């Protein structure tokens, strides 16, 4: 049983992403975006990815022991 689902943000949103790859192979950072943003909607962090008004993605350091994607979501302004 899942329990209560969170109420998604319904506002203008900024998203900052740092991608730490498991190795030094070249990767296109833009390939990360679609699936990651859809996952934020599915997880009910935000209602729709159309709410994103600021988006930043950077390549982090190579981390073979703990590859990851770090995501920060911030509320920019309430939608009217």
PDB file of C-alpha atoms in Angstrom, residues 7-64:
ATOM      1  CA  UNK A   7       0.393  17.335  -3.664  1.00  0.00           C
ATOM      2  CA  UNK A   8       2.381  18.469  -6.714  1.00  0.00           C
ATOM      3  CA  UNK A   9       3.676  22.015  -6.985  1.00  0.00           C
ATOM      4  CA  UNK A  10       1.434  24.202  -9.150  1.00  0.00           C
ATOM      5  CA  UNK A  11       3.688  27.184  -9.765  1.00  0.00           C
ATOM      6  CA  UNK A  12       6.561  28.425 -11.864  1.00  0.00           C
ATOM      7  CA  UNK A  13       9.486  26.068 -11.222  1.00  0.00           C
ATOM      8  CA  UNK A  14      13.257  26.097 -11.551  1.00  0.00           C
ATOM      9  CA  UNK A  15      15.151  22.808 -11.919  1.00  0.00           C
ATOM     10  CA  UNK A  16      18.893  22.355 -11.439  1.00  0.00           C
ATOM     11  CA  UNK A  17      20.518  19.042 -12.388  1.00  0.00           C
ATOM     12  CA  UNK A  18      24.047  17.699 -11.842  1.00  0.00           C
ATOM     13  CA  UNK A  19      24.817  14.424 -13.643  1.00  0.00           C
ATOM     14  CA  UNK A  20      27.644  12.284 -12.222  1.00  0.00           C
ATOM     15  CA  UNK A  21      28.479   9.540 -14.757  1.00  0.00           C
ATOM     16  CA  UNK A  22      29.992   6.161 -13.843  1.00  0.00           C
ATOM     17  CA  UNK A  23      32.840   6.586 -16.355  1.00  0.00           C
ATOM     18  CA  UNK A  24      34.457   9.145 -18.654  1.00  0.00           C
ATOM     19  CA  UNK A  25      32.646   8.148 -21.853  1.00  0.00           C
ATOM     20  CA  UNK A  26      31.099  11.094 -23.649  1.00  0.00           C
ATOM     21  CA  UNK A  27      27.382  11.494 -22.971  1.00  0.00           C
ATOM     22  CA  UNK A  28      24.882  14.017 -24.244  1.00  0.00           C
ATOM     23  CA  UNK A  29      23.468  15.837 -21.243  1.00  0.00           C
ATOM     24  CA  UNK A  30      20.243  16.639 -23.095  1.00  0.00           C
ATOM     25  CA  UNK A  31      19.426  12.912 -23.302  1.00  0.00           C
ATOM     26  CA  UNK A  32      18.916  12.875 -19.528  1.00  0.00           C
ATOM     27  CA  UNK A  33      16.245  15.556 -19.493  1.00  0.00           C
ATOM     28  CA  UNK A  34      13.057  14.045 -20.948  1.00  0.00           C
ATOM     29  CA  UNK A  35      12.955  10.927 -18.775  1.00  0.00           C
ATOM     30  CA  UNK A  36      14.039  12.783 -15.664  1.00  0.00           C
ATOM     31  CA  UNK A  37      11.443  15.550 -16.022  1.00  0.00           C
ATOM     32  CA  UNK A  38       8.710  12.998 -16.769  1.00  0.00           C
ATOM     33  CA  UNK A  39       9.739  11.130 -13.600  1.00  0.00           C
ATOM     34  CA  UNK A  40       9.306  14.318 -11.545  1.00  0.00           C
ATOM     35  CA  UNK A  41       5.740  14.627 -12.866  1.00  0.00           C
ATOM     36  CA  UNK A  42       5.059  10.918 -12.227  1.00  0.00           C
ATOM     37  CA  UNK A  43       6.391  11.299  -8.664  1.00  0.00           C
ATOM     38  CA  UNK A  44       4.015  14.258  -8.217  1.00  0.00           C
ATOM     39  CA  UNK A  45       6.791  16.756  -7.527  1.00  0.00           C
ATOM     40  CA  UNK A  46       5.173  19.036 -10.113  1.00  0.00           C
ATOM     41  CA  UNK A  47       1.894  18.853 -11.990  1.00  0.00           C
ATOM     42  CA  UNK A  48       3.331  19.337 -15.490  1.00  0.00           C
ATOM     43  CA  UNK A  49       6.802  19.931 -16.919  1.00  0.00           C
ATOM     44  CA  UNK A  50       5.386  22.985 -18.726  1.00  0.00           C
ATOM     45  CA  UNK A  51       5.774  24.728 -15.357  1.00  0.00           C
ATOM     46  CA  UNK A  52       9.568  24.805 -15.727  1.00  0.00           C
ATOM     47  CA  UNK A  53      10.732  28.349 -16.452  1.00  0.00           C
ATOM     48  CA  UNK A  54      14.386  27.857 -15.500  1.00  0.00           C
ATOM     49  CA  UNK A  55      16.416  24.752 -16.314  1.00  0.00           C
ATOM     50  CA  UNK A  56      20.113  24.127 -15.710  1.00  0.00           C
ATOM     51  CA  UNK A  57      22.054  20.909 -16.286  1.00  0.00           C
ATOM     52  CA  UNK A  58      25.763  20.433 -15.663  1.00  0.00           C
ATOM     53  CA  UNK A  59      28.183  17.549 -15.939  1.00  0.00           C
ATOM     54  CA  UNK A  60      29.440  16.551 -12.508  1.00  0.00           C
ATOM     55  CA  UNK A  61      32.563  14.590 -11.762  1.00  0.00           C
ATOM     56  CA  UNK A  62      32.960  10.981 -12.815  1.00  0.00           C
ATOM     57  CA  UNK A  63      31.958   8.754  -9.896  1.00  0.00           C
ATOM     58  CA  UNK A  64      32.228   5.018 -10.691  1.00  0.00           C
TER      59      UNK A  64
END
